[in-house]
Coordinates of C-alpha atoms and ligand atoms in Angstrom, one line a residue:
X1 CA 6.0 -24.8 -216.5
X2 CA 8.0 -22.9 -218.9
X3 CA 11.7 -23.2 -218.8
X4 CA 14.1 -21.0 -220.5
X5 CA 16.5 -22.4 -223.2
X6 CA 19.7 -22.5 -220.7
X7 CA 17.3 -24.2 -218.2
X8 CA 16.2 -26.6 -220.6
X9 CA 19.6 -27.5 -221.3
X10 CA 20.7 -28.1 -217.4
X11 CA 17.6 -30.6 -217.6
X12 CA 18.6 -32.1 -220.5
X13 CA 22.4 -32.5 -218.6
X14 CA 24.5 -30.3 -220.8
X15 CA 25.4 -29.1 -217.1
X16 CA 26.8 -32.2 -216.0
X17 CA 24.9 -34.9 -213.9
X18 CA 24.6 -33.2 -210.5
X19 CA 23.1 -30.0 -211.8
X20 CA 20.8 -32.3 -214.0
X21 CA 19.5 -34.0 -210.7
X22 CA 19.1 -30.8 -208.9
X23 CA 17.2 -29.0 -211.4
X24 CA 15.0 -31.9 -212.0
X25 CA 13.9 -31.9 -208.3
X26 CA 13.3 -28.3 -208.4
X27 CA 11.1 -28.7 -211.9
X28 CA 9.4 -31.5 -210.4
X29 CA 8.4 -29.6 -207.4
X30 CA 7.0 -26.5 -209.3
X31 CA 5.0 -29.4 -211.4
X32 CA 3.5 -30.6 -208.6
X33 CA 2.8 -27.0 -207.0
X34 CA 1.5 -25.3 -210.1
X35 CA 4.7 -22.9 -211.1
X36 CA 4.7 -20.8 -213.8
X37 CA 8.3 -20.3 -214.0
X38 CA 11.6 -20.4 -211.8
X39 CA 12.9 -17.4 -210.0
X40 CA 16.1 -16.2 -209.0
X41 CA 17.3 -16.2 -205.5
X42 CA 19.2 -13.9 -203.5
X43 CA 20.2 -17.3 -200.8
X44 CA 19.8 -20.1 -199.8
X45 CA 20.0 -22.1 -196.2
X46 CA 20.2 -25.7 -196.0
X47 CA 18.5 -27.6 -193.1
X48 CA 20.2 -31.8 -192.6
X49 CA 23.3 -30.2 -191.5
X50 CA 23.7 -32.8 -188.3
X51 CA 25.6 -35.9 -188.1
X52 CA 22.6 -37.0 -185.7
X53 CA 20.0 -36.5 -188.6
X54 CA 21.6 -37.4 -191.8
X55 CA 23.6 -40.3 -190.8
X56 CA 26.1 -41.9 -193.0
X57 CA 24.2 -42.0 -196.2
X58 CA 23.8 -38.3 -195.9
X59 CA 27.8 -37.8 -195.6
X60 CA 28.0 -39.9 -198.4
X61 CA 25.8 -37.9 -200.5
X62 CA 27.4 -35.0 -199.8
X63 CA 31.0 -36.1 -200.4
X64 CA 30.0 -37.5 -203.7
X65 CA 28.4 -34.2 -204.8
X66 CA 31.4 -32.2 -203.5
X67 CA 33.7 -34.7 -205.3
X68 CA 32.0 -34.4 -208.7
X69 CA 32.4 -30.6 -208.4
X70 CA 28.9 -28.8 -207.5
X71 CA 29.2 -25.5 -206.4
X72 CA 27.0 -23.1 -204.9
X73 CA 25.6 -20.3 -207.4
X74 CA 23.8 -17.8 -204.2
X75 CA 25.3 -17.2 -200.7
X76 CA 24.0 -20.5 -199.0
X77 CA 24.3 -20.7 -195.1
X78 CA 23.7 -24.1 -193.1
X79 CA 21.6 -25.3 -190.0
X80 CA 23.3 -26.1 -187.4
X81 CA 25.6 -29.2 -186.8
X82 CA 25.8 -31.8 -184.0
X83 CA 28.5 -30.1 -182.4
X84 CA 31.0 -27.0 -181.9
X85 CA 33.2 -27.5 -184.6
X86 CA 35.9 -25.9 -182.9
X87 CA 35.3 -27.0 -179.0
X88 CA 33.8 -30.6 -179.7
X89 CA 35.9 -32.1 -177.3
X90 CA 35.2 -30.3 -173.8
X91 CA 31.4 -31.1 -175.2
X92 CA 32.7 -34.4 -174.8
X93 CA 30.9 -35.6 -178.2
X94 CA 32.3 -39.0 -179.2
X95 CA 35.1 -38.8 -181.5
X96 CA 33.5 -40.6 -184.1
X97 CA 30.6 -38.3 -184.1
X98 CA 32.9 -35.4 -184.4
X99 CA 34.7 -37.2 -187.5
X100 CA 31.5 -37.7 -189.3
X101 CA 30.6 -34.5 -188.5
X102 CA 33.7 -32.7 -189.9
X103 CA 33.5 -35.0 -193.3
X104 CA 30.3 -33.1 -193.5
X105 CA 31.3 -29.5 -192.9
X106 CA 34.1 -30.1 -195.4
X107 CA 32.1 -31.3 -198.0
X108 CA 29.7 -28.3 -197.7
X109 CA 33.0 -26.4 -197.9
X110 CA 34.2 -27.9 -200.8
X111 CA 31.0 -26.6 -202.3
X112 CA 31.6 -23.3 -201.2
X113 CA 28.9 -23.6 -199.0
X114 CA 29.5 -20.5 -195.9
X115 CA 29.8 -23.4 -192.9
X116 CA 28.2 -21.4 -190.8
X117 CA 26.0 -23.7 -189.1
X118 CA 23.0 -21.4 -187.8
X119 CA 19.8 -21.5 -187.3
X120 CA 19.3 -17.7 -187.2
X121 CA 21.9 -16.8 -190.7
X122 CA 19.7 -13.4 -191.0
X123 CA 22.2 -12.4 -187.5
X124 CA 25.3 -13.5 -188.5
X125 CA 25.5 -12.1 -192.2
X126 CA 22.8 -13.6 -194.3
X127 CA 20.0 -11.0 -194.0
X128 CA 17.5 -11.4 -197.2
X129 CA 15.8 -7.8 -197.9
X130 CA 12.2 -7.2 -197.9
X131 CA 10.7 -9.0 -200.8
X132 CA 13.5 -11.0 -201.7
X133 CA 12.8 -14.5 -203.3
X134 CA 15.5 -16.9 -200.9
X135 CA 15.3 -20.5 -200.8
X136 CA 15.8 -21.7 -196.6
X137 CA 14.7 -24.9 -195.0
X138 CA 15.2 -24.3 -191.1
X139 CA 11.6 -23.8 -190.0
X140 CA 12.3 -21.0 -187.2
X141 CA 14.4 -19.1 -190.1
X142 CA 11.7 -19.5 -192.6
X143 CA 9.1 -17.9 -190.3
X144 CA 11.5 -14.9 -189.2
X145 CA 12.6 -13.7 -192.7
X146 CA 8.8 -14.1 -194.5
X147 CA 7.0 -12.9 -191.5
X148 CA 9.5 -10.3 -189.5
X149 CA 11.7 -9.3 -192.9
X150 CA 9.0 -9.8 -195.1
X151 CA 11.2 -12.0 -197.8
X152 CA 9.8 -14.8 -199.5
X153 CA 10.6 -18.8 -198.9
X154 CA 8.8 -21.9 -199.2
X155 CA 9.3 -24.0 -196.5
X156 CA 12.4 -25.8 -198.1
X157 CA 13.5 -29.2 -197.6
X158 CA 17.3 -29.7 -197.3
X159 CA 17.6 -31.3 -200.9
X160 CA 15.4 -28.2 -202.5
X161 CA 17.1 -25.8 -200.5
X162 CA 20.1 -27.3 -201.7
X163 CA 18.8 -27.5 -205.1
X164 CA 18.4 -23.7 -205.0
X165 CA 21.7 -22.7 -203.9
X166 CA 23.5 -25.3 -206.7
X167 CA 21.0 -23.8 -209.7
X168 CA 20.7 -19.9 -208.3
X169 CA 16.6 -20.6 -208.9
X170 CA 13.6 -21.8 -207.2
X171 CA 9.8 -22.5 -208.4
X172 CA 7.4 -19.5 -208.7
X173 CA 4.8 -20.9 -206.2
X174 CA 3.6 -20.6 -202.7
X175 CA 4.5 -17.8 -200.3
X176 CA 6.8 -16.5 -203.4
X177 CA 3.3 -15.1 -204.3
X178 CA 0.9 -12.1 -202.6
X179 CA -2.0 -13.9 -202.7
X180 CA -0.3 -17.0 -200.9
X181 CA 0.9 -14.5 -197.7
X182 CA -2.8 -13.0 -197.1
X183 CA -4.1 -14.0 -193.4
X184 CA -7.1 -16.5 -192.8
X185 CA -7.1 -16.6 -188.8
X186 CA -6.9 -13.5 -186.7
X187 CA -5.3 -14.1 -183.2
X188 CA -6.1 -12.0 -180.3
X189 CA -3.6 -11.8 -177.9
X190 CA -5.5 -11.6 -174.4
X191 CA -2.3 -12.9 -172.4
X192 CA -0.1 -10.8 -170.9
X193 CA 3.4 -11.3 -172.4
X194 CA 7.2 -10.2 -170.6
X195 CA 9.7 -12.8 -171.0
X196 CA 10.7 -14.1 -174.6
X197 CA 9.4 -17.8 -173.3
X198 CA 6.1 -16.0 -173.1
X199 CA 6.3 -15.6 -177.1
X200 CA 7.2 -19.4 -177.4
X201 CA 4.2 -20.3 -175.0
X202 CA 2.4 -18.8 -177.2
X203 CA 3.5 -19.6 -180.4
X204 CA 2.5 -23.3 -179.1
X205 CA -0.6 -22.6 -178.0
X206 CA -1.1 -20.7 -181.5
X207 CA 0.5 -23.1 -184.0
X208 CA -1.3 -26.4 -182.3
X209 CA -4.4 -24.6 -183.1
X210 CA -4.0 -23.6 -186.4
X211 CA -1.9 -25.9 -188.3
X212 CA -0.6 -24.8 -191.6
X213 CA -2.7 -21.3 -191.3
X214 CA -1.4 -17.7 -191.5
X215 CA -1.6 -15.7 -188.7
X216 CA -2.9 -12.6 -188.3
X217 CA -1.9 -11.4 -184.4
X218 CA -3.9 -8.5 -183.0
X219 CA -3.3 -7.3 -179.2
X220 CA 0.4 -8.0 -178.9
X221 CA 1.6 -4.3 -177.9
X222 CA 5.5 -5.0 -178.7
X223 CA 7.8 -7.3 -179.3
X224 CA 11.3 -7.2 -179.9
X225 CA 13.2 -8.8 -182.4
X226 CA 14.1 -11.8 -180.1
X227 CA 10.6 -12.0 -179.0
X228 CA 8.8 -12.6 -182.4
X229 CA 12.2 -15.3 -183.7
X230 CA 10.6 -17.4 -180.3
X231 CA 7.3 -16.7 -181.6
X232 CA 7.6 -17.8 -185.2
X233 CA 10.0 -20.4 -184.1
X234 CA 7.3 -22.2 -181.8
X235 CA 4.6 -21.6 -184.2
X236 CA 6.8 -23.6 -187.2
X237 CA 6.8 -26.5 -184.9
X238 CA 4.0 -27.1 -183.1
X239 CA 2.0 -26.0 -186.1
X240 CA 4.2 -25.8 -189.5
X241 CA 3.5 -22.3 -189.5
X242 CA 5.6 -20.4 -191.7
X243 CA 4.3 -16.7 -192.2
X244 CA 2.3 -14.4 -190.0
X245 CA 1.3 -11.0 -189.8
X246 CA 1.6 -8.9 -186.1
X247 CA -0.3 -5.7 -185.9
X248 CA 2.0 -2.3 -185.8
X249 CA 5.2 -5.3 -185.8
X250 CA 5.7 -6.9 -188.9
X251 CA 6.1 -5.1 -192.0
X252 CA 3.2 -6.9 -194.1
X253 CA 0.4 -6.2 -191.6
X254 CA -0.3 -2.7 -192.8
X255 CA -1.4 -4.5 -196.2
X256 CA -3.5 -7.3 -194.8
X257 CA -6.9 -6.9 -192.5
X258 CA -7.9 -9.0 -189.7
X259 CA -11.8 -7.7 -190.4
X260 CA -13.8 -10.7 -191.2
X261 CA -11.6 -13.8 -190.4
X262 CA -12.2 -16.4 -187.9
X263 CA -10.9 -15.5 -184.6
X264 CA -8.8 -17.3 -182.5
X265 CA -8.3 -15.6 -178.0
X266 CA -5.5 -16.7 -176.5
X267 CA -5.5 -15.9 -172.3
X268 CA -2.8 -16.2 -170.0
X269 CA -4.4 -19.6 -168.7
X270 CA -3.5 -20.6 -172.0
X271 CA 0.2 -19.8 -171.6
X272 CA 0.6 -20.9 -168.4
X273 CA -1.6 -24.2 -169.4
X274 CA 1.4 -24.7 -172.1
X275 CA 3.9 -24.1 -169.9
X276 CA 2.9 -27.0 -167.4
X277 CA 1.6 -29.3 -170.1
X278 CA 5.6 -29.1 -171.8
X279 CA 7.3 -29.5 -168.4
X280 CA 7.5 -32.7 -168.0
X281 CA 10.8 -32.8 -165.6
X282 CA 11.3 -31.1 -162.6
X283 CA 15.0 -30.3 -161.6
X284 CA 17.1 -29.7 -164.9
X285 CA 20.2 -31.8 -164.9
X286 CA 21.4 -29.2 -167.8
X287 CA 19.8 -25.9 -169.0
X288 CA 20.4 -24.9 -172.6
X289 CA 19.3 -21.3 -173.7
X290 CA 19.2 -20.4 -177.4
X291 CA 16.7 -21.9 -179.6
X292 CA 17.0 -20.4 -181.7
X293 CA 20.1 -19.3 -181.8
X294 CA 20.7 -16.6 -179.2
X295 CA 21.3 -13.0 -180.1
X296 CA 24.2 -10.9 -178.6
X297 CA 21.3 -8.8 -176.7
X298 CA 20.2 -12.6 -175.4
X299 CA 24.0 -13.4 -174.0
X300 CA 24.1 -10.2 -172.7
X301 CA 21.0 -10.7 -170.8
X302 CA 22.2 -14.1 -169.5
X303 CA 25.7 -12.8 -169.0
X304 CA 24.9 -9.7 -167.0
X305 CA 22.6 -12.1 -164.8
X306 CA 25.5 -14.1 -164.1
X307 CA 27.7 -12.3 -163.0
X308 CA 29.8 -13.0 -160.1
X309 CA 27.6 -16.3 -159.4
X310 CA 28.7 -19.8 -159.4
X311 CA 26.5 -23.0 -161.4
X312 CA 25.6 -26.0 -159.7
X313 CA 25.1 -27.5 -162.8
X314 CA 25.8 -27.1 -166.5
X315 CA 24.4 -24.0 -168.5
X316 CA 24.5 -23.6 -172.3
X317 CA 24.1 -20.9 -174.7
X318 CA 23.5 -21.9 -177.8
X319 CA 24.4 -19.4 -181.0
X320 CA 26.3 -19.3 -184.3
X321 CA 29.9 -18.9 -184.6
X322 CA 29.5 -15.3 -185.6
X323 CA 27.6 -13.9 -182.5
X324 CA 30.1 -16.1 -180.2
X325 CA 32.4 -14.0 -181.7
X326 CA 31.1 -10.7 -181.2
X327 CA 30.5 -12.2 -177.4
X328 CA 34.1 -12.8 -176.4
X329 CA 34.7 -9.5 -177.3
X330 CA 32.1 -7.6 -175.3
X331 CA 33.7 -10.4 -172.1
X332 CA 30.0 -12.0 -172.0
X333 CA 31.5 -15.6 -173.0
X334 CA 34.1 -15.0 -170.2
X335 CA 31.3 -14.0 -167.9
X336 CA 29.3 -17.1 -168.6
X337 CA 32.2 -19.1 -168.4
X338 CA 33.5 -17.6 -164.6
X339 CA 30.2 -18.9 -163.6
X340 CA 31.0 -22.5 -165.5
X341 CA 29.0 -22.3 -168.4
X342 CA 29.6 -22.3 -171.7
X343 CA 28.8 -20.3 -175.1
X344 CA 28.4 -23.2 -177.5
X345 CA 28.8 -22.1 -181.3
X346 CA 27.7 -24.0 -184.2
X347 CA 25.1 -26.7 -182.6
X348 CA 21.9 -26.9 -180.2
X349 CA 20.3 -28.8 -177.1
X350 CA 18.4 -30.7 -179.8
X351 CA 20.8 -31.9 -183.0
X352 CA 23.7 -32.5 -180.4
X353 CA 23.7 -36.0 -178.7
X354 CA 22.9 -34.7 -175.4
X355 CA 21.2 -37.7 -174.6
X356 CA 24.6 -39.9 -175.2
X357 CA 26.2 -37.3 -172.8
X358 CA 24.2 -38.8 -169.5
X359 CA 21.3 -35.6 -169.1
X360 CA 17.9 -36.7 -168.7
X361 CA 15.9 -33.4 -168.0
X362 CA 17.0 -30.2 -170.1
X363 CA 15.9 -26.9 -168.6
X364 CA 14.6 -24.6 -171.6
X365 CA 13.0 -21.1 -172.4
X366 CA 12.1 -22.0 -175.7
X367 CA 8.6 -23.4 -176.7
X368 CA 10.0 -25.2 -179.7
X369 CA 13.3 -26.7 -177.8
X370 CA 10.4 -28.2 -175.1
X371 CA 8.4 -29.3 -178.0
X372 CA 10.9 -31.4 -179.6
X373 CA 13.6 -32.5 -177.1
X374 CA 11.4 -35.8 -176.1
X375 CA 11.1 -36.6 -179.4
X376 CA 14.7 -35.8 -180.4
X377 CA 16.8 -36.6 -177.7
X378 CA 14.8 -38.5 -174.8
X379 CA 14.9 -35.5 -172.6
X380 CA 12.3 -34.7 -169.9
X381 CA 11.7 -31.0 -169.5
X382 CA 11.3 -27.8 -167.7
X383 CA 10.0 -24.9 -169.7
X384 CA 9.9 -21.8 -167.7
X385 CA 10.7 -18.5 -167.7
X386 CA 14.8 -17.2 -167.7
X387 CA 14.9 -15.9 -164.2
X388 CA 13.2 -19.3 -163.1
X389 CA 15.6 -21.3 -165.0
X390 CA 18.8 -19.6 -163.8
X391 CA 17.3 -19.8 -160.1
X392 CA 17.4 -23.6 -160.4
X393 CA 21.0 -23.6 -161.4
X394 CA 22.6 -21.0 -159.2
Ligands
LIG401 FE1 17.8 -23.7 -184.0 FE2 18.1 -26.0 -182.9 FE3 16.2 -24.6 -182.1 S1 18.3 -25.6 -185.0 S2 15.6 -23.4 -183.9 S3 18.3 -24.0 -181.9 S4 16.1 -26.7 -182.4

């Protein structure tokens, strides 16, 4: 791989140690892909952002790179954490959770890190343009900005992605280049689709069946912007999908063809198949909208639907710190929170400790929150439709 004479001299540590260590992992990742070269990138978003997953070797890590003075060269977001930063305590997380947790935002800080802690940065101030080489490791984030922006990531792990943002470069490989972001699977949408859980029904049924392919969806007649993040979201984690191409929707299809690929139909049994096959609860002791990270136009949805009712049990809405924002202005927080729910910034249902907070069955509308909240957090499920889920809580 051929490395410039300033990047040879990082490697050879000129740069101090940190920026050595980080620019090794990223040469040794282009070696092992095939790079020709590294590329500049416009950001970065770093994924291993929760208490829950990183543990105390992770805070470690992080304090000891803050402390030895690595800074962030591109506009580098972060995942979401275990909890509200602000409001941990009415989430009742344990207190030494929270202090973990805080050790870790501040050392992102300290490395001028934007501690933003979402899973959807391109809606809260981190939007990549079309084409633009960027460097994130959340899955559902990957899969919006190559597929429904059209910029270019690998899918990162945390320590590349945070490679990236400390060195301002990334390999030359992958889905950086056109002939890595062609199709090889056409998808024709049979099913009929309304609500956005429909999209992340379907980007299960999709992703199980295709692992690691690229997507070319015919039949779906619109989406919305909501609508294709549950899609790719789903997709990424039932099948590590991370680009696709939607007919008259995303802005690559009108340069790719669907002619002449293997063909996969999807029905509405299939959907509704999925949907019965994830629920695996029946009453939800909790539901948590927002995966990913809701919208304003999803808390306004929610909100509007709420008001002037009264929860029977505990309602979440999951977003970043940035749209909660916007929402207390527009009064939809305070709506949510007449009712007794809560808008919940900086976290989700699945890298908070909802299991050490007593719920045993989470109420979803997100294909990849039902995917991975067993797994992650002992829940059972019931993954349904929003008017279905706010019925069985009002
Ligand atoms: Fe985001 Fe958490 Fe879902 S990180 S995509 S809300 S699992």
């Amino acid at each position: 791989m051929y490395l410039t004479t300033v990047e040879e001299k990082i490697l050879s540590g000129e740069n101090g140690e940190v920026m050595e260590r980080m620019f090794r992992l990223l040469v040794s990742l282009g070696d092992i892909y095939g790079a020709d070269r590294m590329i500049p990138v416009g950001s970065a978003q770093v994924a291993g952002v929760s208490y829950k997953s990183i543990g105390i070797p992770g805070v470690e890590f992080l304090e000891d790179y803050a402390n030895k003075g690595a800074v962030a060269k591109v506009v580098t977001f972060l995942n979401p954490a275990g909890m509200d930063i602000e409001d941990w305590r009415e989430m009742n997380i344990p207190p030494t959770f929270a202090e973990y947790q805080l050790r870790i935002m501040n050392a992102f800080k300290k490395m001028g890190i934007v501690v933003s802690a979402t899973c959807t940065p391109y809606l809260a101030g981190n939007l990549p343009r079309f084409g633009e080489h960027i460097a994130w490791s959340e899955s559902s984030a990957i899969s919006f900005s190559n597929s429904v922006i059209g910029a270019r990531t690998n899918r990162e792990g945390g320590p590349s992605a945070l490679a990236a943002s400390l060195c301002g470069v990334t390999p030359n490989y992958g889905f950086h280049l056109d002939d890595n972001r062609k199709p090889n699977l056409q998808v024709d949408v049979q099913a009929k689709l309304e609500d956005n859980a429909d999209f992340g029904a379907l980007g299960y049924v999709v992703g199980k069946k295709v692992k690691n392919k690229i997507p070319y969806f015919t039949g779906i007649k619109d989406a919305d912007t909501d609508q294709l993040k549950a899609l790719g979201a789903s997709m990424a984690a039932s099948g590590a999908v991370a680009l696709y191409h939607a007919e008259n929707l995303t802005p690559e299809a009108r340069f790719m063809k669907a002619e002449g690929l293997e063909k996969l139909t999807v029905t509405d049994k299939d959907l509704e198949e999925t949907f019965s096959t994830l629920s695996t609860g029946k009453e939800p002791d909790i539901v948590i909208f927002g995966c990913p990270h809701a919208s304003l136009k999803e808390i306004m949805t929610i909100a509007r639907k709420l008001e002037g009712k009264k929860l029977r049990k505990p309602l979440w809405v999951c977003t970043s710190r940035m749209v909660k924002e916007a929402s207390n202005r527009m009064g939809f927080t305070q709506t949510i929170e007449a009712a007794g729910g809560r808008v919940v910034a900086d976290t989700c249902m699945v890298v908070s400790p909802i299991e050490d907070m007593g719920y045993k069955v989470t109420g979803v509308n997100s294909g990849k929150a039902a995917n991975y909240l067993p797994g992650f957090c002992k829940q059972n499920v019931v993954f349904t439709r929003l008017d279905a889920l706010l019925e069985s809580v009002t």
